[in-house]
JSON list of C-alpha atoms in Angstrom, two decimals:
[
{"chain": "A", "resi": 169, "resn": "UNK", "atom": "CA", "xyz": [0.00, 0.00, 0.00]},
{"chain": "A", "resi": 170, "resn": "UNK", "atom": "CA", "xyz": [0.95, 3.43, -0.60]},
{"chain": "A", "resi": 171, "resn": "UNK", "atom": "CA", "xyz": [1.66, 6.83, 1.44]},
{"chain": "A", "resi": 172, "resn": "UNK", "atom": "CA", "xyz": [-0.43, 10.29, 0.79]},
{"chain": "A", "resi": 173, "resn": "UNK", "atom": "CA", "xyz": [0.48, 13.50, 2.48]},
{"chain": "A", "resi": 174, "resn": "UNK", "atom": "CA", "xyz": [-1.65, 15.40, 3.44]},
{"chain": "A", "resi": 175, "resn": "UNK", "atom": "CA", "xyz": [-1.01, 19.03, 4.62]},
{"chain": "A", "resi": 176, "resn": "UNK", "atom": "CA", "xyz": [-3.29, 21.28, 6.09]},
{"chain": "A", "resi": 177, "resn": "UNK", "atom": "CA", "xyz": [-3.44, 25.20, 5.49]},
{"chain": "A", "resi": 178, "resn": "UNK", "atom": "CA", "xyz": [-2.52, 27.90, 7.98]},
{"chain": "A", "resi": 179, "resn": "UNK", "atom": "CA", "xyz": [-3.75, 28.06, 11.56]},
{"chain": "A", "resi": 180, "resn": "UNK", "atom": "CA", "xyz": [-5.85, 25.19, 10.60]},
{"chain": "A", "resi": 181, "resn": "UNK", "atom": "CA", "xyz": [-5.68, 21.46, 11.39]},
{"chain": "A", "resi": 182, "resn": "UNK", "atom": "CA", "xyz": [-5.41, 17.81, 10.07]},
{"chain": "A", "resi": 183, "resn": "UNK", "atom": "CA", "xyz": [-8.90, 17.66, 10.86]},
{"chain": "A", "resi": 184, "resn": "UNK", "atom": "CA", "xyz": [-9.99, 20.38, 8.94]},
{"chain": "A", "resi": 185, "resn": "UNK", "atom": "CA", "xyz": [-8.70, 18.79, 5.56]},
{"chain": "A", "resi": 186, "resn": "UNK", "atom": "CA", "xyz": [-10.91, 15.19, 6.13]},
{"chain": "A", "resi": 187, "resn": "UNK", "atom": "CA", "xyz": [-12.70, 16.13, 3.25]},
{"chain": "A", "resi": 188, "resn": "UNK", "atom": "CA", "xyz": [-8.70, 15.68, 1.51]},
{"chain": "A", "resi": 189, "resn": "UNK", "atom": "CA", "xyz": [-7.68, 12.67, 3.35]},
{"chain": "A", "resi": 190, "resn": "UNK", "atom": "CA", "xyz": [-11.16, 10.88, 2.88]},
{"chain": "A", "resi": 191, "resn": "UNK", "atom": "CA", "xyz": [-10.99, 10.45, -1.09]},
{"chain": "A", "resi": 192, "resn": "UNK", "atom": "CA", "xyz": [-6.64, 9.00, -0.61]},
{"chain": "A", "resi": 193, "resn": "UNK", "atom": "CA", "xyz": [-7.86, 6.74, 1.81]},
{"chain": "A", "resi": 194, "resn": "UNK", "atom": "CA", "xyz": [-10.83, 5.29, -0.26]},
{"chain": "A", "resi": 195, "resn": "UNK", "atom": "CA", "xyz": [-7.89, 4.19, -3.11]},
{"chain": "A", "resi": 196, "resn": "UNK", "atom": "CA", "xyz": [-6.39, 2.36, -0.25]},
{"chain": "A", "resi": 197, "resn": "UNK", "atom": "CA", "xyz": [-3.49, 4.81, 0.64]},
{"chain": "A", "resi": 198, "resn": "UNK", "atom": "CA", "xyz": [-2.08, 5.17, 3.87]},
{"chain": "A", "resi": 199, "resn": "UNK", "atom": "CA", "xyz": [-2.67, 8.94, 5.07]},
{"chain": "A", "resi": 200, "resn": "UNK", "atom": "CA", "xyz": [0.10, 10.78, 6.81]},
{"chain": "A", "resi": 201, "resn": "UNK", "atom": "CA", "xyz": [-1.19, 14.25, 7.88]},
{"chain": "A", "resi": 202, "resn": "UNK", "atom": "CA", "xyz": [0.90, 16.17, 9.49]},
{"chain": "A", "resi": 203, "resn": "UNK", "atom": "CA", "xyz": [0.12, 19.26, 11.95]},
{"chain": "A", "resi": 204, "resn": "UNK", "atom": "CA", "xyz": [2.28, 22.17, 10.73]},
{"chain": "A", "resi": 205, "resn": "UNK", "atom": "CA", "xyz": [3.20, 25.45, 11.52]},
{"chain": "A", "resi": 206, "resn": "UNK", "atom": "CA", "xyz": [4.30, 27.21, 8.31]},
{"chain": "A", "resi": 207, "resn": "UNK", "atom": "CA", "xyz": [5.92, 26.36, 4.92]},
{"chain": "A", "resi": 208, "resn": "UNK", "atom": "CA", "xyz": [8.85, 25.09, 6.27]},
{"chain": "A", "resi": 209, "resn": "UNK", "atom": "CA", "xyz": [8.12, 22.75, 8.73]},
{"chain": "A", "resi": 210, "resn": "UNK", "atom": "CA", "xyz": [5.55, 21.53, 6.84]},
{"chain": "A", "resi": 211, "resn": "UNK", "atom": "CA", "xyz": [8.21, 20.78, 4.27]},
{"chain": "A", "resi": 212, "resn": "UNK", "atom": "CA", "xyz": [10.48, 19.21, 6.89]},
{"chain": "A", "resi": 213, "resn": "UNK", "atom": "CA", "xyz": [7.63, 17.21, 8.09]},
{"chain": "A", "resi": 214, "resn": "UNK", "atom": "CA", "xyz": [7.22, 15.81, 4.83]},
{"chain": "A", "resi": 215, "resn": "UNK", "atom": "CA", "xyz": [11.15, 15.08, 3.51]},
{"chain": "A", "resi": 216, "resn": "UNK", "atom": "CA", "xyz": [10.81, 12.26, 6.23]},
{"chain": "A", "resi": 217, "resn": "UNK", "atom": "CA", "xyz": [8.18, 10.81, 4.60]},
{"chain": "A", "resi": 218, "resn": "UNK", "atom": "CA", "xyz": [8.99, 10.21, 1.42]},
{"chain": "A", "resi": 219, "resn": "UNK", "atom": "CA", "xyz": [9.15, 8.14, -0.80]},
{"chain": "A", "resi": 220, "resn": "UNK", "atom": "CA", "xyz": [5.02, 8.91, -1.34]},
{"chain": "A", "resi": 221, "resn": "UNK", "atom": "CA", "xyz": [2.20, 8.39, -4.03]},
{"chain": "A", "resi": 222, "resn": "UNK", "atom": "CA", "xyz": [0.52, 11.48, -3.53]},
{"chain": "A", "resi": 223, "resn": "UNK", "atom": "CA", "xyz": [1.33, 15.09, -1.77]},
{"chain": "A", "resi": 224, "resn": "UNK", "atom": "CA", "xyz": [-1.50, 16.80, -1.26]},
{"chain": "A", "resi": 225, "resn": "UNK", "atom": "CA", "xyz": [-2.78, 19.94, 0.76]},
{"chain": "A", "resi": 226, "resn": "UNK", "atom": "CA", "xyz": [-5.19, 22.64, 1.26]},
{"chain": "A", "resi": 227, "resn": "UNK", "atom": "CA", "xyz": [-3.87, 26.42, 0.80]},
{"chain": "A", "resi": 228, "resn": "UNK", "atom": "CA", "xyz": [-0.92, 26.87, 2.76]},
{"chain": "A", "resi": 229, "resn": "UNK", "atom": "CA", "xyz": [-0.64, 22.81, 2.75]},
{"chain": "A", "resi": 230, "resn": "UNK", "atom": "CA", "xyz": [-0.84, 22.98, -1.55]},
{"chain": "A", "resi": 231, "resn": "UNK", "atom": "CA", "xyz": [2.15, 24.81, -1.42]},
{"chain": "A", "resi": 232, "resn": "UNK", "atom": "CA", "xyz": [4.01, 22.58, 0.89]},
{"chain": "A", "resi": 233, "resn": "UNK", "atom": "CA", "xyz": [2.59, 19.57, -1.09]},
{"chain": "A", "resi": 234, "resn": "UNK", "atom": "CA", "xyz": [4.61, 21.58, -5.05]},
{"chain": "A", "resi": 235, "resn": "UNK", "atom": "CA", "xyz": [7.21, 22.42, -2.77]},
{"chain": "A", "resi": 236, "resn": "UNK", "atom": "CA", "xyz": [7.80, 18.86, -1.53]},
{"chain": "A", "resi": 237, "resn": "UNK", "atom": "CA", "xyz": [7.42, 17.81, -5.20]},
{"chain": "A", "resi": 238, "resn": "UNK", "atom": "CA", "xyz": [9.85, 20.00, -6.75]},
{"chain": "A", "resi": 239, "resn": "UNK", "atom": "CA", "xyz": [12.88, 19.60, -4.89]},
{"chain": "A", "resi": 240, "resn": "UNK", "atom": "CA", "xyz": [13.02, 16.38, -4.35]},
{"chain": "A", "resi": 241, "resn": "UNK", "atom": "CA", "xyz": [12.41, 15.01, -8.30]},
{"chain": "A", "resi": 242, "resn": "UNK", "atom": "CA", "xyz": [11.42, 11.19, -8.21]},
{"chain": "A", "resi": 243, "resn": "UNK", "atom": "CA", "xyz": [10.29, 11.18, -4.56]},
{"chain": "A", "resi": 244, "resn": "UNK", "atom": "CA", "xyz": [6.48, 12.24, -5.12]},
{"chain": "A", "resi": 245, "resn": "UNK", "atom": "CA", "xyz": [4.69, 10.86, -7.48]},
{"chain": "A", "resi": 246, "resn": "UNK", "atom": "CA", "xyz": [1.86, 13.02, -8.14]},
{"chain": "A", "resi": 247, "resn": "UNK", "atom": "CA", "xyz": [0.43, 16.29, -6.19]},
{"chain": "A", "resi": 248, "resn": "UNK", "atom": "CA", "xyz": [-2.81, 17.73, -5.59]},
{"chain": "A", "resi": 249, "resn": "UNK", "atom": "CA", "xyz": [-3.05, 21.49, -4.49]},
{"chain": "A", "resi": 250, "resn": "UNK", "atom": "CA", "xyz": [-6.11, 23.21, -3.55]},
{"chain": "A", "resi": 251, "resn": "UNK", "atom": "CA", "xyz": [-6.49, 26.62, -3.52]},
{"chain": "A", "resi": 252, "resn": "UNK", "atom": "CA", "xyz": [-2.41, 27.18, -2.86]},
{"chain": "A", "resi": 253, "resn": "UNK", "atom": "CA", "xyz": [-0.56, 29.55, -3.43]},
{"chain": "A", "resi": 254, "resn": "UNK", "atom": "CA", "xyz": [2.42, 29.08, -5.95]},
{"chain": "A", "resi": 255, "resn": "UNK", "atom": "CA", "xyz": [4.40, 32.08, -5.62]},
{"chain": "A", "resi": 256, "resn": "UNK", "atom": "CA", "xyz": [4.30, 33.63, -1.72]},
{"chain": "A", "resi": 257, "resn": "UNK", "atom": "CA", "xyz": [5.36, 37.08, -2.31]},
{"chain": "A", "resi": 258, "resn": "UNK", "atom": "CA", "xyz": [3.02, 37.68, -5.02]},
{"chain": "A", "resi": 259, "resn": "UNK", "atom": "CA", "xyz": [-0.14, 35.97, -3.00]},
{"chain": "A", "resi": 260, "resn": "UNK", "atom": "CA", "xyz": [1.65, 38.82, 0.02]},
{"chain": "A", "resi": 261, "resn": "UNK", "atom": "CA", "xyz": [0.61, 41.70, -2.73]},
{"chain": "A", "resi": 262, "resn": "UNK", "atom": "CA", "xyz": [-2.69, 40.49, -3.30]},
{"chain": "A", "resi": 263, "resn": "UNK", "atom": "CA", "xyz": [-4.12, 39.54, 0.65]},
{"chain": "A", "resi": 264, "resn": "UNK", "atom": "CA", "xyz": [-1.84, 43.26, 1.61]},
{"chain": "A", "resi": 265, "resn": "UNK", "atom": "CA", "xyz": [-4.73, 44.99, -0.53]},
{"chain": "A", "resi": 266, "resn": "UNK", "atom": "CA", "xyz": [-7.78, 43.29, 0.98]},
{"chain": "A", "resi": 267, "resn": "UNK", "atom": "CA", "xyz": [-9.88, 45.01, 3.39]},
{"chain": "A", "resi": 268, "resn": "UNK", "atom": "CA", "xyz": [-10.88, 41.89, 5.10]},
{"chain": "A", "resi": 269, "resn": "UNK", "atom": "CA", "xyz": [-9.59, 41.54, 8.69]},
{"chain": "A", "resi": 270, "resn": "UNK", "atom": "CA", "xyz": [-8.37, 37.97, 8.97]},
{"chain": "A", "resi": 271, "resn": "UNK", "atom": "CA", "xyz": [-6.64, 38.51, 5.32]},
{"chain": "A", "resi": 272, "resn": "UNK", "atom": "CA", "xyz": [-4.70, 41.82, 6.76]},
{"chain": "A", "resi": 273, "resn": "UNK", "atom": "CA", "xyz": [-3.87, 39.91, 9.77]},
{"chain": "A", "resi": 274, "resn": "UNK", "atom": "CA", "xyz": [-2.44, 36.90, 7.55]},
{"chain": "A", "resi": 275, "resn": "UNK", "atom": "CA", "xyz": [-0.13, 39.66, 5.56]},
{"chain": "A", "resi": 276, "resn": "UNK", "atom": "CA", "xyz": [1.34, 40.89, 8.35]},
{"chain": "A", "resi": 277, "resn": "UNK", "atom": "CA", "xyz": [2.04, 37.17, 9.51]},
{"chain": "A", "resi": 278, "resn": "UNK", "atom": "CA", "xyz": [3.61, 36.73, 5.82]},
{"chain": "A", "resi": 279, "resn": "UNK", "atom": "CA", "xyz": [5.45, 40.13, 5.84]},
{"chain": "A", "resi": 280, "resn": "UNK", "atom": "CA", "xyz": [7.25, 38.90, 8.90]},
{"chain": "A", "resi": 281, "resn": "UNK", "atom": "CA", "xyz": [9.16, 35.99, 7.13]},
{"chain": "A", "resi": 282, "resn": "UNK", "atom": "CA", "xyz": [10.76, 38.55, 4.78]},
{"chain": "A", "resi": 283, "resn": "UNK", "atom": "CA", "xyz": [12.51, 36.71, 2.48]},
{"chain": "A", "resi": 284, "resn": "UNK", "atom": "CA", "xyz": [11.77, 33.02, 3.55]},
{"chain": "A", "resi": 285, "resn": "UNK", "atom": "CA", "xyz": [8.47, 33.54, 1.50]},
{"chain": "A", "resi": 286, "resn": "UNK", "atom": "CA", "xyz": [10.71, 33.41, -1.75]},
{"chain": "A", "resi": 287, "resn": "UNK", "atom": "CA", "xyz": [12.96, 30.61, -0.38]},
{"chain": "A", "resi": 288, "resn": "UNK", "atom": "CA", "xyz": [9.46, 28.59, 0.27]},
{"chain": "A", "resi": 289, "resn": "UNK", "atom": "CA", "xyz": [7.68, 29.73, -2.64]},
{"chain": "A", "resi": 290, "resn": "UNK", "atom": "CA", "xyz": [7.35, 26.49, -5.62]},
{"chain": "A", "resi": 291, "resn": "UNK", "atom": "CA", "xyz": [7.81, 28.56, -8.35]},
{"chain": "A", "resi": 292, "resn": "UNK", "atom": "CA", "xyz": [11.28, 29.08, -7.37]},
{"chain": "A", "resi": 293, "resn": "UNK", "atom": "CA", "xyz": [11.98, 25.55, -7.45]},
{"chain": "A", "resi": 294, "resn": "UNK", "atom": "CA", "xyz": [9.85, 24.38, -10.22]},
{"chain": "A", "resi": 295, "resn": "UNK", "atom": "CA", "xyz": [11.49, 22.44, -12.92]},
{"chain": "A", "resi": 296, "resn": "UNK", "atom": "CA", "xyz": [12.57, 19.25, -15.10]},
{"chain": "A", "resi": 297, "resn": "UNK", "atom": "CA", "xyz": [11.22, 16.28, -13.42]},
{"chain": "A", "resi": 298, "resn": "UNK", "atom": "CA", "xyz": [7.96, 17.70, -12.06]},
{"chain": "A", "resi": 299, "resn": "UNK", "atom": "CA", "xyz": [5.28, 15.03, -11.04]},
{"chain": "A", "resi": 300, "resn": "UNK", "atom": "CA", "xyz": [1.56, 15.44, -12.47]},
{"chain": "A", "resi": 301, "resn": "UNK", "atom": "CA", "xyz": [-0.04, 18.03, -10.54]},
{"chain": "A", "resi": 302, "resn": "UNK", "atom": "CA", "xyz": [-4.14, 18.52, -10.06]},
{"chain": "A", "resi": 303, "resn": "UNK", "atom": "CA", "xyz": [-4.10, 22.05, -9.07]},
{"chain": "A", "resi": 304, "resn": "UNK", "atom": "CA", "xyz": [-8.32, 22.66, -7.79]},
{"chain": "A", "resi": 305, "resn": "UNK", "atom": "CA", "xyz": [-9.79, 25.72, -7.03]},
{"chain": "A", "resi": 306, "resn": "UNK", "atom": "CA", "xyz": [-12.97, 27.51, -6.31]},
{"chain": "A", "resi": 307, "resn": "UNK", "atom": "CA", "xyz": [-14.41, 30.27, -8.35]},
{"chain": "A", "resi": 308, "resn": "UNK", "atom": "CA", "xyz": [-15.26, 32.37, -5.82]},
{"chain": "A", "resi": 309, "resn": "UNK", "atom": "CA", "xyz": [-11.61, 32.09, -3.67]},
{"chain": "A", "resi": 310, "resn": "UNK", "atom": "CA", "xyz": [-10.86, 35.69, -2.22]},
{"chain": "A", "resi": 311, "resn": "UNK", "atom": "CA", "xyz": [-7.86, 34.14, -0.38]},
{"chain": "A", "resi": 312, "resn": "UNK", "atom": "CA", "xyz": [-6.00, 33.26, -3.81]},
{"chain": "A", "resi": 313, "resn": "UNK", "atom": "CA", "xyz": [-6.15, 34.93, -7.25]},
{"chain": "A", "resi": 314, "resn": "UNK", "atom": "CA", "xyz": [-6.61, 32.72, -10.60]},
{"chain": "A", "resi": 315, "resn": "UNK", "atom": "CA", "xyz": [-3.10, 34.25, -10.96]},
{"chain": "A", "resi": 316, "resn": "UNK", "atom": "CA", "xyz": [-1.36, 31.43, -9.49]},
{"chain": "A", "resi": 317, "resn": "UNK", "atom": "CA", "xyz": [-3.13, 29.07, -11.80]},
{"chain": "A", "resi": 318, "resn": "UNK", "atom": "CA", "xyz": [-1.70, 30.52, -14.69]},
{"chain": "A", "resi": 319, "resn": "UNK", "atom": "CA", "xyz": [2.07, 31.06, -13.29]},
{"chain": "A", "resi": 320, "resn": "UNK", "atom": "CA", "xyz": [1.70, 27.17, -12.57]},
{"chain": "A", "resi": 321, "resn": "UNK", "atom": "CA", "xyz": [0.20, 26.38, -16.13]},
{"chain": "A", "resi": 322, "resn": "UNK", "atom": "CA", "xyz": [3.33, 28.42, -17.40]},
{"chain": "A", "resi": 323, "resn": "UNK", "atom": "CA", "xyz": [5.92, 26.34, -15.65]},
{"chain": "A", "resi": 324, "resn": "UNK", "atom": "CA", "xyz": [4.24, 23.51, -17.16]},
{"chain": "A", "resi": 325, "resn": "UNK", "atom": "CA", "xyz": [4.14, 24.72, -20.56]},
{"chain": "A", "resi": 326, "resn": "UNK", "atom": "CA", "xyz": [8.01, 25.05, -19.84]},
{"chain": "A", "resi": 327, "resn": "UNK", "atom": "CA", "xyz": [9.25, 21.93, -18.11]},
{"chain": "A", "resi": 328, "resn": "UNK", "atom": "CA", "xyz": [6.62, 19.90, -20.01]},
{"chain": "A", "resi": 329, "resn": "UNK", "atom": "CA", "xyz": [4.86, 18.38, -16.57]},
{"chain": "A", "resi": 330, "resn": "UNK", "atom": "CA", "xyz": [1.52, 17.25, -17.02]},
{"chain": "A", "resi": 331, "resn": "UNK", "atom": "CA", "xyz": [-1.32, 20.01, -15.08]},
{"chain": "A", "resi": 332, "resn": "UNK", "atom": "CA", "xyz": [-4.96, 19.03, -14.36]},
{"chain": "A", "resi": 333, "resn": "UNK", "atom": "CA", "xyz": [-6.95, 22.30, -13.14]},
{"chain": "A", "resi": 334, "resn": "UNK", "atom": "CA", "xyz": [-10.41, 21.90, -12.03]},
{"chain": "A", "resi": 335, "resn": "UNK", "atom": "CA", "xyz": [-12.28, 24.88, -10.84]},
{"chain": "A", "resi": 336, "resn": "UNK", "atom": "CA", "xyz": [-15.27, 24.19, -8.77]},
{"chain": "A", "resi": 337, "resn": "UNK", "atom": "CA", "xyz": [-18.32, 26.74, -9.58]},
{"chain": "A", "resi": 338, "resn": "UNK", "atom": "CA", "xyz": [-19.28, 28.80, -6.42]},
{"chain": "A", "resi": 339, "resn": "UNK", "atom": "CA", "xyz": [-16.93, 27.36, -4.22]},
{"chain": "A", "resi": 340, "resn": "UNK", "atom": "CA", "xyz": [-14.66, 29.83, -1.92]},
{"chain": "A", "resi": 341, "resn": "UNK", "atom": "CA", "xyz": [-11.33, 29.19, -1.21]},
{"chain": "A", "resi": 342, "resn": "UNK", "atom": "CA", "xyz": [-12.22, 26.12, 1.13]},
{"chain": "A", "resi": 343, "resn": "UNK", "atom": "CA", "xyz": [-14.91, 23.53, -0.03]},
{"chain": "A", "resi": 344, "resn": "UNK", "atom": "CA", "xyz": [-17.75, 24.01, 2.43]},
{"chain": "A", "resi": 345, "resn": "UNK", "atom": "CA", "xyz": [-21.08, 22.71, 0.68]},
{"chain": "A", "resi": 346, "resn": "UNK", "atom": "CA", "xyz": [-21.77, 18.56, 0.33]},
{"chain": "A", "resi": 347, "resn": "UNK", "atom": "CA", "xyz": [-21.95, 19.47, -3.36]},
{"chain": "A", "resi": 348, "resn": "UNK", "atom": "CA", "xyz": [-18.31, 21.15, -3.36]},
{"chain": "A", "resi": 349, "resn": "UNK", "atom": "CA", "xyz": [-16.86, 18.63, -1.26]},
{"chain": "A", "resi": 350, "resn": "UNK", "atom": "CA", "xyz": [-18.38, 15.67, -3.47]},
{"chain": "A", "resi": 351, "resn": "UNK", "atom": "CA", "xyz": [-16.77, 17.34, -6.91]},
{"chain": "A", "resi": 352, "resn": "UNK", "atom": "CA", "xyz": [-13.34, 18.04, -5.12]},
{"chain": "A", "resi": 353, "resn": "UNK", "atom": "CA", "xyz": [-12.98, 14.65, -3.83]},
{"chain": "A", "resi": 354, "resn": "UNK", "atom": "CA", "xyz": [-14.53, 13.14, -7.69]},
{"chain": "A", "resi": 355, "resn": "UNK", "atom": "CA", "xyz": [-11.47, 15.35, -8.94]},
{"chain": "A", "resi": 356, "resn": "UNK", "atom": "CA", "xyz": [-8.63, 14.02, -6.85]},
{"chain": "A", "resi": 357, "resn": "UNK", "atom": "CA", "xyz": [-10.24, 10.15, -6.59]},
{"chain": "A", "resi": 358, "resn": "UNK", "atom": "CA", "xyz": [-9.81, 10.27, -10.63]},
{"chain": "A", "resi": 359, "resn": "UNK", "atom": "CA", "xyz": [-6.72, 12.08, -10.92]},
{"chain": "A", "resi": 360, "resn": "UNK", "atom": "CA", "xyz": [-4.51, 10.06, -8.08]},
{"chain": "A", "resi": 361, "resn": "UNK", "atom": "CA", "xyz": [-6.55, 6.82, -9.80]},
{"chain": "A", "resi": 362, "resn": "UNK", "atom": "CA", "xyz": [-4.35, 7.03, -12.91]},
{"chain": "A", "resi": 363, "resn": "UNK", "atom": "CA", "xyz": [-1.21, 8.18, -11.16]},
{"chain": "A", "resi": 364, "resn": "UNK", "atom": "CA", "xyz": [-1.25, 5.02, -9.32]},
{"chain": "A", "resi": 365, "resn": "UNK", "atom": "CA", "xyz": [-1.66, 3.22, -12.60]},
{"chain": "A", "resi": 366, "resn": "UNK", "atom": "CA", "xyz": [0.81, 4.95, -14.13]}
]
């Protein structure tokens, strides 16, 4: 049997990302989810896990999951991101203009690691010998842009990986509906399906 990581986003918890683990765990996979802190010991966390099938992770946990994937080529076979961001400095730009509350709160958190959110940001790393990578978001995410989408569907245009992207009608940055939840975890049962075949 094989290992999925699962990663949570920020200030969240493994138990906030069931609706993640659930769908790995019905292919039979064992589920490792982690509780993390930020980026990087979320990365740590999962270096001593690997070899895996499948990194996966909500928000702040998608990035872990590409970041996990793209320095360590070979190691992960396929990821699924939802909602993350891909580049950290430019997802900094977008929450620092928001007149939400939480989301000015969350910059200042992000300002604070100065330049750690380049050194932890995938599209730094991102290069030959990327794995497959479902990247799902909602249409209605305020947390991050469509942006990051197409900086990912650039870096596979250029290292030739192959990039799923499913975008779930209605849904905010976090699937919260039964109907949301059922079409994220269609998405990733299908996708890590044929990775496993593969």
């Amino acid at each position: 049997m094989g290992k999925a990581l699962v990663f949570h986003g920020f200030r969240s918890s493994p138990a906030n990302v069931q609706w993640l683990a659930e769908p790995l765990r019905g292919l039979g996979l064992e589920v490792v989810a982690p509780q993390i802190r930020e980026v990087e010991d979320g990365y740590e966390a999962g270096v001593r896990e690997l070899p895996v099938v499948v990194a996966a992770g909500h928000s702040m946990g998608g990035t872990v999951a590409l970041l996990l994937a793209a320095k360590n080529p070979g190691l992960v076979k396929c990821v699924v991101a939802v909602a993350a961001p891909v580049d950290r400095r430019l997802q900094l730009q977008y929450i620092s203009q928001s007149n939400n509350p939480y989301l000015r709160r969350l910059a200042n958190e992000l300002m604070a690691l100065g330049n750690k959110l380049e050194l932890t940001s995938p599209s730094r790393y991102i290069g030959n010998g990327m794995p497959p990578v479902l990247y799902i978001r909602g249409s209605n995410d305020d947390v991050v842009p469509r942006t990051h989408v197409d900086i990912l569907a650039g870096l596979s245009d250029r290292f030739n990986f192959p990039l799923e992207i499913v975008e779930v009608e209605g849904m905010g940055h976090t699937p919260q509906e039964e109907m949301h939840v059922k079409q994220v975890a269609e998405a990733v049962v299908k996708f890590v399906s044929r990775c496993m075949k593969s």
